[in-house]
Short mmCIF file of C-alpha atoms in Angstrom, two decimals:
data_model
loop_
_atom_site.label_atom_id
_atom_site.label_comp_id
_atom_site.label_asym_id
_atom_site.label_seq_id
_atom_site.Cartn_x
_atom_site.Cartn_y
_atom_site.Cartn_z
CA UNK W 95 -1.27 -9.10 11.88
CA UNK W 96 2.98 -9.74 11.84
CA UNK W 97 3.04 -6.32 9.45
CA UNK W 98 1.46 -4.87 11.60
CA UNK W 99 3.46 -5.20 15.65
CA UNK W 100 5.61 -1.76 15.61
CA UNK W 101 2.20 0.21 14.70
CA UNK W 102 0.54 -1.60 18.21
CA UNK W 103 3.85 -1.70 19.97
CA UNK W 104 3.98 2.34 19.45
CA UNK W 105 0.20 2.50 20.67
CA UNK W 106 0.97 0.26 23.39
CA UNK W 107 4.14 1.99 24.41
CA UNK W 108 2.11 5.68 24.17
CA UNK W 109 -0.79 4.60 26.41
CA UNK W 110 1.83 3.24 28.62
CA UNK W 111 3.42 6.87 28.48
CA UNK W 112 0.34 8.74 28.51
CA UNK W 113 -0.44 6.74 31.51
CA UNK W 114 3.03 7.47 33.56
CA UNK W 115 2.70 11.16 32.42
CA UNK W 116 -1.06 11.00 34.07
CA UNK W 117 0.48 10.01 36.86
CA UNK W 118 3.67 11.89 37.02
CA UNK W 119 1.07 15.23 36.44
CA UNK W 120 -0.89 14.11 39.23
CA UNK W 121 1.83 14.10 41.69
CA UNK W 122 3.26 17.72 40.72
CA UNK W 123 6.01 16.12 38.85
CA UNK W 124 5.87 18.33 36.13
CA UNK W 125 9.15 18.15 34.20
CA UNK W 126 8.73 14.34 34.54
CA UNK W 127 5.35 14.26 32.57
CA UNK W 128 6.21 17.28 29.79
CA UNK W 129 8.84 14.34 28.84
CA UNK W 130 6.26 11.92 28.84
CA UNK W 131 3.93 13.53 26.73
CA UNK W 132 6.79 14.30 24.46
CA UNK W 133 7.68 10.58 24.22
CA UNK W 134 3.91 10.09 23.88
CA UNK W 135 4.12 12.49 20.49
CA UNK W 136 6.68 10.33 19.31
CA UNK W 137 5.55 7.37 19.53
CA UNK W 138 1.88 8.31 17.94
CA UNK W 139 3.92 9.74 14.97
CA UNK W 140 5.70 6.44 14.58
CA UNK W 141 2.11 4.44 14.59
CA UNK W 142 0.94 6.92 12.28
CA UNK W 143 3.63 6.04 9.75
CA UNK W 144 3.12 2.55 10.17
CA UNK W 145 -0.07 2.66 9.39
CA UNK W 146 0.18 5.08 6.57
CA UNK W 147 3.11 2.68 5.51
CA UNK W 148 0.78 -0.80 5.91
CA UNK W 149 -2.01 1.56 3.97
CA UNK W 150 0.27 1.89 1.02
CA UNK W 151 1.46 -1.38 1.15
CA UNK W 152 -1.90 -2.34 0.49
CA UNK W 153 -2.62 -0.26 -2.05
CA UNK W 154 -0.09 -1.69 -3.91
CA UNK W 155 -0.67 -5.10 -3.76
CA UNK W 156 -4.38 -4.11 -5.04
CA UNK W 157 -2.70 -2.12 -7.89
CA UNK W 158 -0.34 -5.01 -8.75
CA UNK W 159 -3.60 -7.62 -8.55
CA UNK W 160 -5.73 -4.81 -10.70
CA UNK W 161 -2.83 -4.80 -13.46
CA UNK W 162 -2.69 -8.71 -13.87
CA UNK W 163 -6.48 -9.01 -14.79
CA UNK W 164 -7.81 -10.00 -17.85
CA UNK W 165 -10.08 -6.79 -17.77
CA UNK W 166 -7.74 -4.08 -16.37
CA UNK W 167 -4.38 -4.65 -17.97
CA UNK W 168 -3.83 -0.91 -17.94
CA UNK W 169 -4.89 0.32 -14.39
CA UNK W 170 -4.57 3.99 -13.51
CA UNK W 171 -1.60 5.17 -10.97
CA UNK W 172 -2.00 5.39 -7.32
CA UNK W 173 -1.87 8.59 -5.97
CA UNK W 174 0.80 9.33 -5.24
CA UNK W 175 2.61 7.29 -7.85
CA UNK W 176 5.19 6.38 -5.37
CA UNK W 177 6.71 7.53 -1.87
CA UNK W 178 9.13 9.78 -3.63
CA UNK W 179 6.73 11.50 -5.70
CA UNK W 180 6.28 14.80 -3.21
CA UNK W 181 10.10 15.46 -3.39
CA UNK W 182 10.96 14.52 -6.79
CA UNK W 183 8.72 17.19 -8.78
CA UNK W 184 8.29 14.46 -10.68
CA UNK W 185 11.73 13.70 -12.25
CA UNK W 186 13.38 10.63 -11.12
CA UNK W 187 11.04 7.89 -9.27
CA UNK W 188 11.89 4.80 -7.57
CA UNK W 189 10.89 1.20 -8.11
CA UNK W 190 7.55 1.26 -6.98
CA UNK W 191 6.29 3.97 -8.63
CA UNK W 192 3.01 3.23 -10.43
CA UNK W 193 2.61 5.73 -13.45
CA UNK W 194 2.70 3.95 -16.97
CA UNK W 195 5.52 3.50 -18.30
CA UNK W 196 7.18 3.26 -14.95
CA UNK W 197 7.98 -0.62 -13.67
CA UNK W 198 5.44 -0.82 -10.56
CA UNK W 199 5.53 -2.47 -7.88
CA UNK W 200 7.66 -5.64 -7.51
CA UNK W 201 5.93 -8.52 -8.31
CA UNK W 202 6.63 -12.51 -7.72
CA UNK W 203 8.17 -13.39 -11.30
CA UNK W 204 8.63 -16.56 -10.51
CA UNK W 205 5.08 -17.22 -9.64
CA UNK W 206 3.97 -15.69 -12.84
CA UNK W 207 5.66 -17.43 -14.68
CA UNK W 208 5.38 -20.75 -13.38
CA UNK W 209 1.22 -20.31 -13.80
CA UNK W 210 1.27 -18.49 -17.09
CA UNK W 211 0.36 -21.63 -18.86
CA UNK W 212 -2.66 -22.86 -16.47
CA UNK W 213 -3.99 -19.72 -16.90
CA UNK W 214 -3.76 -19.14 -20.64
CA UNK W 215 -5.39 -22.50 -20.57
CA UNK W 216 -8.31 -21.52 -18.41
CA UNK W 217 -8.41 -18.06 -20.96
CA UNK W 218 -8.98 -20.45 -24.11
CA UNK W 219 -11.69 -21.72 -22.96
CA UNK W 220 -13.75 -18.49 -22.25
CA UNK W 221 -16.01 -16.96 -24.66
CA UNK W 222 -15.01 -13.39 -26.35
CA UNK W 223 -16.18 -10.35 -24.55
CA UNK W 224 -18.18 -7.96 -25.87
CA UNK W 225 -15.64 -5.22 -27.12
CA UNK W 226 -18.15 -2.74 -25.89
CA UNK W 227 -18.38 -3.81 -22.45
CA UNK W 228 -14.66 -4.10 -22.48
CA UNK W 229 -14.35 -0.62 -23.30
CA UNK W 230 -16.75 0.43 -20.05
CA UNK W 231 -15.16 -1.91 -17.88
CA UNK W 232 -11.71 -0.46 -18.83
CA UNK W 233 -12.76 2.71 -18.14
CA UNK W 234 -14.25 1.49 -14.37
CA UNK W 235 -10.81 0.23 -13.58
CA UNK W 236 -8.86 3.17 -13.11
CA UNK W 237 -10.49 4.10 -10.52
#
């Protein structure tokens, strides 16, 4: 819910403007309301972005979980790889770009590493899969 206060302070502050402009319209204060609904605009783009922003997040995080399993090492790349992939044509990428071959997402090292051994542990004692099962499931993970 913390990720997520400028999207519902800009929806706050745009009903709050919508509501003024209403009201500025209704009492043939016309100039007063066109800026209003202009403010309104503004702030609606800026809770778009968050959200598209707190969608992405998310998608990441999935990806990053996805590429850690025993089942999906290899996951397929979000679409888009990453934010700069519209302006780049594809040439130089940042950080968080998901294609393979590319580093990903940032991930907690430390954490990784300091359960590596627990969970090669718990892996030992699991029976073989079925390499043709592995095979389908593989393919059902890039999705």
């Amino acid at each position: 819910m913390k990720y997520r206060r400028y999207q519902y302070g800009a929806i706050g502050g745009a009903a709050l403007l919508a509501a003024a402009g209403i009201g500025a319209a209704a009492h043939q204060l016309y100039p007063h309301a066109a800026l209003f609904a202009l403010g309104v605009l503004v702030l609606a783009d800026a809770a778009l972005r968050e959200h598209r922003r707190h969608q992405r997040l998310e998608a990441e995080r999935a990806w990053a979980r996805r590429r850690h399993t025993l089942y999906c090492p290899h996951p397929g790349p979000l679409s888009p790889c990453c934010l700069l992939n519209k302006h780049t044509k594809g040439e130089a990428h940042d950080a968080r770009c998901t294609r393979p071959g590319q580093p990903g997402p940032p991930t907690d090292e430390a954490f990784l590493a300091a359960h590596r051994g627990r969970f090669e542990r718990l892996v030992i004692d699991l029976p073989t899969p079925d390499t043709e099962s592995l095979k389908s499931t593989r393919r059902d993970c890039t999705r």
